[in-house]
Amino acid sequence: MNGVHDMGGMHGMGPVVIEMDEPVFHSEWEARAYAITVAAAFHRKWNIDMSRYSRERMPPARYLAASYYERWLFGLETLLVEQGLVTATELETGCAEAKAGDVSALGASDVATFLRNRRHARLDDDVAPRFKPGERVLTHNDHPVGHTRLPRYARGKRGVIDRDHGVFIFPDTHAMTRDKKPQHCYSVRFAARELWGPGACARDSVYVDLWDDHLDAA
Amino acid sequence: MSDHHHHDDDPIGEHDRPLSGPALRVKALESLLVEKGLVDPAALDELIDTFETRVGPRNGARVVARAWVDPAYKQRLLANGGAAIAELGLAGRGEEIVVLENTPKVRNMVVCTLCSCYPWSVLGLPPVWYKSAPYRSRAVIDPRGVLKELGGEIPDDVELRVWDSTAELRYLVLPERPAGTEGWSEGQLAEIVTRDAMIGVAQAAVPAGSGR
């Protein structure tokens, strides 16, 4: 979706300010928002791509005004209701109408293992790559209303396959229908001038991880 | 409900104020999820403790320092980041990590323009600036401007590569080992490897006044 989350190349956002000696969390609620989001994902009612899509759907004015963990909270509340772990009424009142069915929550002793495994997106499927390193590609000029990992600034652009990472889940369908659609994921190198015009430095480039379904031969 | 997460200090006094906004919503939501049996407060504490006390940029600094002193390790790290990181007993195995080597002629810089992808297992949770609109918007269109603003302007004859983390692959920059660190131990080297150097917006440097 052409949302405000797709920020690459936007102007007017101001300077980058690095906070010295920044704490991991700036307040208690941030820590709890992070933790309940990760722990709720343990039920496997959604995948990482659905999580990202849930945050992208935050209305744009709110998204820009929100802090990072407020976006997480919005996404979590959205998924909990959409996937039926919590009802809209429960969310509103804060009172459980019923215990969750036959579920077991993430336990403290399983945290390390869960953190290691939860984002595994590489697949063993035997799928042939459509491109080889060094080949020239043209990215699709598509504007899907759903989730996509092809940023706007890299659409309809010419690049070169830098490396083939192997077969991965395709997030664009995984977020919408849970279809893993196994295919190769590549680092695609774009000259900065291809993306941004003659004002960009001729030496510089941007590498974007893209999938077979984003690319045509050029 | 009880407060499951205790800080030794409370510099901004938030525990003395009534909760409002997101703090209130998070508290209500946690309480609801616990009541429904969907989350276990002990696991939440463990998740927080993991990133507050055990997993952070010190992990990545160990990886970089090892690569600086051990050329064979560096080759393994560049060939398969996750496996080489796991060799050090760090939880890199579950995260696909690609290590990008800086040289005198090539600098690498990592961003996630679409969200906040970041190599948790070696750098911990990302800092606010990395997740902010200014960095996400400008890193791809004006990376040299961003570096200059952060005090790390790079010469025109150095190639700059920006990596937008759009897949379940995480990027870690292997900074150049600074001059003047000959003979340093791995532990001493790890001390000068900063989070920002491993994101690619700074370089590792010998601190002024270092007694070596």
CSV table of C-alpha atoms in Angstrom, one decimal:
chain,number,residue,atom,x,y,z
A,1,MET,CA,0.0,0.0,0.0
A,2,ASN,CA,1.2,3.5,-0.7
A,3,GLY,CA,1.2,4.4,2.9
A,4,VAL,CA,3.3,6.9,5.0
A,5,HIS,CA,5.3,4.0,6.4
A,6,ASP,CA,7.0,3.8,2.9
A,7,MET,CA,9.2,6.7,3.8
A,8,GLY,CA,12.3,6.3,1.6
A,9,GLY,CA,13.0,9.5,-0.3
A,10,MET,CA,10.4,11.7,1.5
A,11,HIS,CA,11.4,15.3,2.4
A,12,GLY,CA,10.7,17.5,5.3
A,13,MET,CA,11.1,15.0,8.1
A,14,GLY,CA,13.9,17.0,9.8
A,15,PRO,CA,17.3,16.2,11.1
A,16,VAL,CA,18.5,12.8,12.4
A,17,VAL,CA,19.1,13.2,16.1
A,18,ILE,CA,21.0,10.5,17.9
A,19,GLU,CA,20.2,10.4,21.7
A,20,MET,CA,23.3,9.8,23.8
A,21,ASP,CA,23.2,6.9,26.2
A,22,GLU,CA,19.8,6.0,25.1
A,23,PRO,CA,17.9,3.5,27.3
A,24,VAL,CA,16.5,0.4,25.6
A,25,PHE,CA,13.1,1.5,26.6
A,26,HIS,CA,12.1,5.1,27.5
A,27,SER,CA,9.3,4.1,29.9
A,28,GLU,CA,7.7,1.1,31.5
A,29,TRP,CA,4.9,1.0,29.0
A,30,GLU,CA,7.2,0.8,26.1
A,31,ALA,CA,8.8,-2.3,27.5
A,32,ARG,CA,5.5,-3.9,28.3
A,33,ALA,CA,4.1,-3.0,24.8
A,34,TYR,CA,7.2,-4.7,23.2
A,35,ALA,CA,6.9,-7.7,25.4
A,36,ILE,CA,3.2,-8.4,25.0
A,37,THR,CA,3.5,-8.0,21.2
A,38,VAL,CA,6.3,-10.6,21.0
A,39,ALA,CA,4.5,-12.9,23.5
A,40,ALA,CA,1.2,-12.7,21.6
A,41,ALA,CA,2.9,-13.7,18.4
A,42,PHE,CA,3.6,-17.1,20.1
A,43,HIS,CA,0.1,-18.2,19.3
A,44,ARG,CA,0.9,-18.2,15.6
A,45,LYS,CA,-2.4,-16.6,14.7
A,46,TRP,CA,-0.4,-14.2,12.5
A,47,ASN,CA,3.0,-14.0,10.9
A,48,ILE,CA,5.6,-11.3,10.8
A,49,ASP,CA,4.4,-9.9,7.5
A,50,MET,CA,0.8,-9.6,8.9
A,51,SER,CA,2.3,-7.8,11.9
A,52,ARG,CA,4.0,-5.3,9.6
A,53,TYR,CA,0.8,-4.8,7.5
A,54,SER,CA,-1.2,-4.2,10.7
A,55,ARG,CA,1.0,-1.3,11.6
A,56,GLU,CA,1.0,0.1,8.0
A,57,ARG,CA,-2.8,0.3,8.2
A,58,MET,CA,-2.6,2.9,11.1
A,59,PRO,CA,-4.3,6.0,9.6
A,60,PRO,CA,-1.5,8.2,8.1
A,61,ALA,CA,-1.9,11.3,10.3
A,62,ARG,CA,-1.9,9.1,13.4
A,63,TYR,CA,1.1,7.0,12.2
A,64,LEU,CA,3.2,10.1,11.8
A,65,ALA,CA,2.2,11.5,15.1
A,66,ALA,CA,2.7,8.2,17.0
A,67,SER,CA,5.8,7.0,18.8
A,68,TYR,CA,7.3,3.7,17.7
A,69,TYR,CA,5.6,1.5,20.4
A,70,GLU,CA,2.3,3.3,19.9
A,71,ARG,CA,2.4,1.9,16.4
A,72,TRP,CA,3.2,-1.6,17.8
A,73,LEU,CA,0.2,-1.2,20.1
A,74,PHE,CA,-2.1,-0.2,17.3
A,75,GLY,CA,-0.9,-3.2,15.2
A,76,LEU,CA,-1.3,-5.6,18.2
A,77,GLU,CA,-4.8,-4.5,19.0
A,78,THR,CA,-5.8,-4.8,15.3
A,79,LEU,CA,-4.4,-8.3,15.0
A,80,LEU,CA,-5.9,-9.5,18.3
A,81,VAL,CA,-9.4,-8.6,17.2
A,82,GLU,CA,-9.0,-9.6,13.6
A,83,GLN,CA,-7.6,-13.0,14.4
A,84,GLY,CA,-10.1,-13.6,17.2
A,85,LEU,CA,-7.9,-13.8,20.3
A,86,VAL,CA,-9.8,-10.9,21.8
A,87,THR,CA,-13.2,-9.4,21.0
A,88,ALA,CA,-13.7,-5.7,20.2
A,89,THR,CA,-15.8,-5.4,23.4
A,90,GLU,CA,-13.0,-7.0,25.5
A,91,LEU,CA,-10.6,-4.5,24.1
A,92,GLU,CA,-12.9,-1.6,24.8
A,93,THR,CA,-13.8,-2.6,28.4
A,94,GLY,CA,-10.6,-4.3,29.4
A,95,CYS,CA,-12.6,-7.2,30.9
A,96,ALA,CA,-12.3,-10.7,29.7
A,97,GLU,CA,-15.7,-12.2,28.6
A,98,ALA,CA,-14.2,-15.7,28.5
A,99,LYS,CA,-10.8,-17.4,29.0
A,100,ALA,CA,-9.1,-18.2,25.7
A,101,GLY,CA,-9.7,-21.8,24.7
A,102,ASP,CA,-7.2,-24.5,24.7
A,103,VAL,CA,-4.1,-22.4,24.5
A,104,SER,CA,-0.8,-22.2,26.3
A,105,ALA,CA,1.0,-19.0,26.6
A,106,LEU,CA,4.7,-18.4,26.0
A,107,GLY,CA,6.6,-19.4,29.1
A,108,ALA,CA,9.7,-17.7,30.5
A,109,SER,CA,11.8,-20.7,29.8
A,110,ASP,CA,10.8,-20.7,26.1
A,111,VAL,CA,11.7,-17.1,25.5
A,112,ALA,CA,15.2,-17.6,24.2
A,113,THR,CA,14.2,-20.4,21.7
A,114,PHE,CA,11.1,-18.4,20.6
A,115,LEU,CA,13.2,-15.3,19.9
A,116,ARG,CA,15.7,-17.3,17.8
A,117,ASN,CA,13.1,-19.1,15.7
A,118,ARG,CA,10.2,-16.7,15.2
A,119,ARG,CA,11.3,-14.9,12.1
A,120,HIS,CA,12.6,-17.9,10.1
A,121,ALA,CA,11.6,-17.1,6.5
A,122,ARG,CA,14.1,-19.2,4.5
A,123,LEU,CA,12.4,-22.2,2.8
A,124,ASP,CA,13.7,-25.5,1.7
A,125,ASP,CA,11.5,-25.6,-1.4
A,126,ASP,CA,13.3,-26.5,-4.6
A,127,VAL,CA,12.5,-23.4,-6.7
A,128,ALA,CA,14.7,-22.3,-9.6
A,129,PRO,CA,16.0,-18.7,-9.5
A,130,ARG,CA,14.8,-16.5,-12.4
A,131,PHE,CA,17.9,-14.4,-12.2
A,132,LYS,CA,21.6,-14.8,-11.7
A,133,PRO,CA,24.0,-12.3,-10.1
A,134,GLY,CA,25.1,-9.7,-12.6
A,135,GLU,CA,21.9,-9.8,-14.6
A,136,ARG,CA,20.0,-6.6,-15.2
A,137,VAL,CA,16.4,-6.3,-13.9
A,138,LEU,CA,13.5,-3.9,-14.1
A,139,THR,CA,11.3,-3.7,-11.0
A,140,HIS,CA,7.5,-3.7,-11.4
A,141,ASN,CA,5.7,-0.4,-11.4
A,142,ASP,CA,2.9,-1.8,-9.3
A,143,HIS,CA,0.9,-0.1,-6.6
A,144,PRO,CA,-0.9,-2.8,-4.7
A,145,VAL,CA,-3.3,-1.7,-2.0
A,146,GLY,CA,-2.1,-4.5,0.3
A,147,HIS,CA,1.3,-5.2,1.8
A,148,THR,CA,4.5,-5.1,-0.3
A,149,ARG,CA,8.2,-5.0,0.4
A,150,LEU,CA,8.9,-3.2,-2.9
A,151,PRO,CA,9.3,0.4,-1.7
A,152,ARG,CA,7.8,3.2,-3.9
A,153,TYR,CA,11.2,4.7,-4.6
A,154,ALA,CA,12.4,1.5,-6.2
A,155,ARG,CA,9.4,0.8,-8.5
A,156,GLY,CA,9.9,0.9,-12.3
A,157,LYS,CA,13.7,1.2,-11.8
A,158,ARG,CA,16.6,-0.6,-13.4
A,159,GLY,CA,19.0,-2.5,-11.2
A,160,VAL,CA,21.5,-5.4,-11.2
A,161,ILE,CA,21.2,-8.6,-9.2
A,162,ASP,CA,24.0,-8.4,-6.6
A,163,ARG,CA,23.5,-11.7,-4.9
A,164,ASP,CA,20.9,-14.4,-4.7
A,165,HIS,CA,19.9,-15.1,-1.0
A,166,GLY,CA,18.1,-18.3,-1.8
A,167,VAL,CA,14.4,-19.3,-1.5
A,168,PHE,CA,12.3,-17.2,1.0
A,169,ILE,CA,8.7,-16.7,1.9
A,170,PHE,CA,7.2,-13.9,-0.3
A,171,PRO,CA,5.9,-11.3,2.2
A,172,ASP,CA,3.6,-9.6,-0.2
A,173,THR,CA,1.2,-12.6,-0.3
A,174,HIS,CA,2.2,-14.0,3.1
A,175,ALA,CA,0.8,-10.8,4.7
A,176,MET,CA,-2.5,-10.9,2.8
A,177,THR,CA,-3.5,-14.6,2.4
A,178,ARG,CA,-0.7,-16.5,4.3
A,179,ASP,CA,0.5,-17.9,0.9
A,180,LYS,CA,4.2,-18.4,1.3
A,181,LYS,CA,4.7,-18.4,-2.5
A,182,PRO,CA,8.3,-19.7,-2.2
A,183,GLN,CA,10.7,-17.9,-4.5
A,184,HIS,CA,14.2,-16.4,-4.6
A,185,CYS,CA,15.1,-13.3,-2.8
A,186,TYR,CA,18.0,-11.1,-4.1
A,187,SER,CA,19.9,-8.1,-3.2
A,188,VAL,CA,19.3,-5.8,-6.1
A,189,ARG,CA,21.7,-2.9,-6.6
A,190,PHE,CA,20.4,0.4,-7.9
A,191,ALA,CA,22.7,3.2,-8.9
A,192,ALA,CA,21.7,6.3,-6.8
A,193,ARG,CA,21.3,8.2,-10.1
A,194,GLU,CA,18.8,5.7,-11.4
A,195,LEU,CA,16.6,6.3,-8.3
A,196,TRP,CA,17.2,10.0,-7.6
A,197,GLY,CA,18.4,11.6,-10.9
A,198,PRO,CA,21.6,13.4,-11.9
A,199,GLY,CA,21.9,15.2,-8.6
A,200,ALA,CA,22.9,12.0,-6.8
A,201,CYS,CA,26.5,10.9,-6.4
A,202,ALA,CA,27.6,8.8,-9.3
A,203,ARG,CA,29.6,6.5,-7.1
A,204,ASP,CA,26.7,5.6,-4.7
A,205,SER,CA,24.1,2.9,-4.8
A,206,VAL,CA,21.1,1.6,-2.8
A,207,TYR,CA,20.7,-2.2,-2.4
A,208,VAL,CA,17.1,-3.5,-1.8
A,209,ASP,CA,16.1,-7.0,-1.1
A,210,LEU,CA,13.5,-8.0,-3.7
A,211,TRP,CA,11.8,-11.2,-4.8
A,212,ASP,CA,11.3,-12.8,-8.2
A,213,ASP,CA,7.7,-11.5,-8.3
A,214,HIS,CA,9.0,-7.9,-8.2
A,215,LEU,CA,11.3,-8.3,-11.1
A,216,ASP,CA,11.5,-8.6,-14.9
A,217,ALA,CA,14.5,-9.0,-17.0
A,218,ALA,CA,15.8,-5.7,-18.4
B,1,MET,CA,-2.6,-5.8,38.8
B,2,SER,CA,0.8,-6.0,40.1
B,3,ASP,CA,3.8,-4.2,38.5
B,4,HIS,CA,5.9,-7.0,36.9
B,5,HIS,CA,8.7,-4.9,35.8
B,6,HIS,CA,10.9,-3.1,38.3
B,7,HIS,CA,13.5,-0.5,37.6
B,8,ASP,CA,16.0,0.3,40.3
B,9,ASP,CA,15.7,3.9,39.5
B,10,ASP,CA,12.9,6.0,38.3
B,11,PRO,CA,14.5,9.2,37.1
B,12,ILE,CA,11.4,10.7,35.5
B,13,GLY,CA,9.1,9.7,38.3
B,14,GLU,CA,6.6,8.0,36.1
B,15,HIS,CA,5.5,5.6,38.8
B,16,ASP,CA,4.3,8.5,40.8
B,17,ARG,CA,2.0,9.9,38.1
B,18,PRO,CA,-1.4,8.6,37.1
B,19,LEU,CA,-1.1,6.6,33.9
B,20,SER,CA,-2.5,8.1,30.7
B,21,GLY,CA,-2.5,7.6,27.0
B,22,PRO,CA,-0.6,4.6,25.8
B,23,ALA,CA,0.7,3.7,29.3
B,24,LEU,CA,-2.9,3.2,30.4
B,25,ARG,CA,-3.8,1.2,27.3
B,26,VAL,CA,-0.8,-1.1,27.6
B,27,LYS,CA,-1.6,-1.8,31.2
B,28,ALA,CA,-5.2,-2.6,30.4
B,29,LEU,CA,-4.2,-4.8,27.5
B,30,GLU,CA,-1.6,-6.7,29.4
B,31,SER,CA,-4.1,-7.3,32.2
B,32,LEU,CA,-6.7,-8.5,29.7
B,33,LEU,CA,-4.3,-10.9,28.0
B,34,VAL,CA,-3.1,-12.3,31.3
B,35,GLU,CA,-6.7,-12.8,32.4
B,36,LYS,CA,-7.5,-14.7,29.2
B,37,GLY,CA,-4.4,-16.8,29.6
B,38,LEU,CA,-2.8,-15.5,26.4
B,39,VAL,CA,0.4,-14.1,28.0
B,40,ASP,CA,2.4,-15.1,31.0
B,41,PRO,CA,3.8,-12.1,32.9
B,42,ALA,CA,7.0,-14.1,33.7
B,43,ALA,CA,7.7,-14.4,30.0
B,44,LEU,CA,7.1,-10.7,29.5
B,45,ASP,CA,9.7,-10.0,32.2
B,46,GLU,CA,12.1,-12.4,30.5
B,47,LEU,CA,11.6,-10.8,27.1
B,48,ILE,CA,12.3,-7.4,28.6
B,49,ASP,CA,15.3,-8.5,30.6
B,50,THR,CA,16.8,-10.2,27.5
B,51,PHE,CA,17.2,-6.9,25.7
B,52,GLU,CA,17.8,-4.7,28.7
B,53,THR,CA,20.6,-6.7,30.1
B,54,ARG,CA,21.8,-9.5,27.9
B,55,VAL,CA,21.5,-8.8,24.1
B,56,GLY,CA,22.8,-5.5,22.8
B,57,PRO,CA,25.6,-3.9,20.8
B,58,ARG,CA,28.2,-5.5,23.0
B,59,ASN,CA,27.4,-8.8,21.2
B,60,GLY,CA,28.0,-7.2,17.8
B,61,ALA,CA,31.2,-5.6,19.1
B,62,ARG,CA,32.6,-9.1,20.0
B,63,VAL,CA,31.9,-10.3,16.5
B,64,VAL,CA,33.7,-7.3,14.9
B,65,ALA,CA,36.7,-7.6,17.3
B,66,ARG,CA,37.1,-11.3,16.5
B,67,ALA,CA,37.0,-10.5,12.7
B,68,TRP,CA,39.7,-7.8,13.2
B,69,VAL,CA,42.1,-10.2,14.9
B,70,ASP,CA,41.3,-13.5,13.1
B,71,PRO,CA,41.3,-13.3,9.2
B,72,ALA,CA,39.9,-16.8,8.9
B,73,TYR,CA,37.0,-15.9,11.1
B,74,LYS,CA,36.4,-12.7,9.1
B,75,GLN,CA,36.2,-14.8,5.9
B,76,ARG,CA,33.6,-17.1,7.5
B,77,LEU,CA,31.7,-14.1,8.8
B,78,LEU,CA,31.5,-12.5,5.3
B,79,ALA,CA,30.5,-15.8,3.7
B,80,ASN,CA,27.8,-16.7,6.3
B,81,GLY,CA,27.2,-14.1,9.0
B,82,GLY,CA,24.7,-16.1,11.0
B,83,ALA,CA,26.8,-19.2,11.2
B,84,ALA,CA,30.0,-17.3,12.2
B,85,ILE,CA,28.1,-15.3,14.8
B,86,ALA,CA,26.7,-18.5,16.3
B,87,GLU,CA,30.3,-19.7,16.7
B,88,LEU,CA,30.8,-17.1,19.4
B,89,GLY,CA,27.8,-18.5,21.3
B,90,LEU,CA,25.6,-15.6,20.3
B,91,ALA,CA,22.1,-16.2,19.2
B,92,GLY,CA,22.8,-15.5,15.6
B,93,ARG,CA,21.6,-18.8,14.2
B,94,GLY,CA,17.9,-17.8,14.0
B,95,GLU,CA,18.6,-14.6,12.3
B,96,GLU,CA,19.9,-14.5,8.7
B,97,ILE,CA,22.7,-12.0,8.9
B,98,VAL,CA,24.7,-10.5,6.1
B,99,VAL,CA,27.9,-8.8,7.1
B,100,LEU,CA,29.1,-5.8,5.0
B,101,GLU,CA,32.8,-5.0,5.0
B,102,ASN,CA,33.9,-1.4,5.0
B,103,THR,CA,37.2,-0.6,3.3
B,104,PRO,CA,39.1,2.6,2.6
B,105,LYS,CA,37.2,2.9,-0.7
B,106,VAL,CA,33.7,1.5,0.2
B,107,ARG,CA,31.4,2.4,3.1
B,108,ASN,CA,28.2,0.6,3.9
B,109,MET,CA,25.1,2.1,5.7
B,110,VAL,CA,22.0,0.2,6.8
B,111,VAL,CA,18.4,1.4,7.0
B,112,CYS,CA,14.9,0.0,7.0
B,113,THR,CA,12.7,2.5,5.1
B,114,LEU,CA,9.5,0.5,5.4
B,115,CYS,CA,9.6,-0.3,9.1
B,116,SER,CA,12.4,-1.0,11.6
B,117,CYS,CA,14.3,-4.2,10.6
B,118,TYR,CA,17.5,-4.4,12.6
B,119,PRO,CA,19.8,-7.2,13.7
B,120,TRP,CA,18.4,-7.8,17.1
B,121,SER,CA,20.6,-10.8,18.0
B,122,VAL,CA,23.8,-8.7,17.6
B,123,LEU,CA,22.7,-5.1,18.2
B,124,GLY,CA,19.7,-5.5,20.5
B,125,LEU,CA,16.6,-3.4,19.9
B,126,PRO,CA,17.0,-0.4,17.5
B,127,PRO,CA,17.5,3.1,18.8
B,128,VAL,CA,14.8,5.7,18.3
B,129,TRP,CA,16.7,7.6,15.6
B,130,TYR,CA,17.0,4.4,13.4
B,131,LYS,CA,13.2,4.0,13.5
B,132,SER,CA,12.5,7.7,13.0
B,133,ALA,CA,11.0,9.3,10.0
B,134,PRO,CA,14.1,11.5,9.4
B,135,TYR,CA,16.5,8.6,9.1
B,136,ARG,CA,14.1,6.3,7.2
B,137,SER,CA,13.2,9.0,4.7
B,138,ARG,CA,16.7,10.4,4.1
B,139,ALA,CA,19.1,7.5,4.4
B,140,VAL,CA,18.3,6.4,0.8
B,141,ILE,CA,18.0,9.8,-0.9
B,142,ASP,CA,20.6,11.8,1.0
B,143,PRO,CA,22.9,9.4,2.8
B,144,ARG,CA,25.9,11.7,2.5
B,145,GLY,CA,23.9,14.5,4.0
B,146,VAL,CA,22.9,12.3,6.9
B,147,LEU,CA,26.5,11.2,7.5
B,148,LYS,CA,27.7,14.8,7.4
B,149,GLU,CA,25.0,15.8,9.9
B,150,LEU,CA,26.1,13.1,12.2
B,151,GLY,CA,29.7,14.2,12.0
B,152,GLY,CA,31.0,11.5,9.7
B,153,GLU,CA,31.3,13.2,6.3
B,154,ILE,CA,32.9,10.9,3.7
B,155,PRO,CA,35.2,11.9,0.9
B,156,ASP,CA,33.9,12.1,-2.7
B,157,ASP,CA,36.1,9.3,-3.8
B,158,VAL,CA,34.7,6.8,-1.4
B,159,GLU,CA,31.8,4.7,-2.6
B,160,LEU,CA,28.7,4.7,-0.4
B,161,ARG,CA,26.4,1.7,-0.4
B,162,VAL,CA,23.1,2.0,1.4
B,163,TRP,CA,21.3,-1.3,2.3
B,164,ASP,CA,17.5,-1.1,2.7
B,165,SER,CA,16.5,-4.1,4.9
B,166,THR,CA,13.3,-5.2,3.1
B,167,ALA,CA,13.6,-9.0,3.7
B,168,GLU,CA,14.1,-11.3,6.6
B,169,LEU,CA,17.8,-10.7,6.3
B,170,ARG,CA,19.7,-8.4,8.6
B,171,TYR,CA,22.7,-6.4,7.8
B,172,LEU,CA,25.7,-5.7,10.1
B,173,VAL,CA,28.5,-3.4,9.0
B,174,LEU,CA,32.0,-4.6,9.7
B,175,PRO,CA,33.8,-1.3,10.3
B,176,GLU,CA,37.4,-0.7,9.5
B,177,ARG,CA,39.9,-1.3,12.3
B,178,PRO,CA,41.3,2.1,13.2
B,179,ALA,CA,45.0,2.9,13.0
B,180,GLY,CA,46.8,2.9,16.3
B,181,THR,CA,45.2,-0.3,17.6
B,182,GLU,CA,48.1,-2.6,16.7
B,183,GLY,CA,48.7,-5.1,19.4
B,184,TRP,CA,45.4,-4.5,21.2
B,185,SER,CA,43.6,-7.5,22.6
B,186,GLU,CA,40.2,-8.6,21.3
B,187,GLY,CA,38.6,-7.3,24.5
B,188,GLN,CA,40.2,-3.9,24.1
B,189,LEU,CA,39.1,-3.7,20.5
B,190,ALA,CA,35.5,-4.7,21.3
B,191,GLU,CA,35.4,-1.6,23.6
B,192,ILE,CA,35.8,0.8,20.7
B,193,VAL,CA,33.2,-0.8,18.4
B,194,THR,CA,30.0,1.2,18.7
B,195,ARG,CA,26.5,0.5,17.7
B,196,ASP,CA,26.5,3.3,15.2
B,197,ALA,CA,29.6,2.0,13.6
B,198,MET,CA,27.9,-1.4,13.1
B,199,ILE,CA,24.9,0.4,11.5
B,200,GLY,CA,27.3,2.3,9.3
B,201,VAL,CA,26.7,5.9,10.3
B,202,ALA,CA,30.0,6.2,12.2
B,203,GLN,CA,33.4,4.7,12.2
B,204,ALA,CA,35.2,2.9,14.9
B,205,ALA,CA,37.8,5.2,16.4
B,206,VAL,CA,40.4,5.3,19.1
B,207,PRO,CA,39.0,7.6,21.8
B,208,ALA,CA,40.9,10.8,22.4
B,209,GLY,CA,43.2,10.5,25.3
B,210,SER,CA,43.2,6.7,25.1
B,211,GLY,CA,46.3,5.7,27.1
B,212,ARG,CA,47.7,3.2,24.6
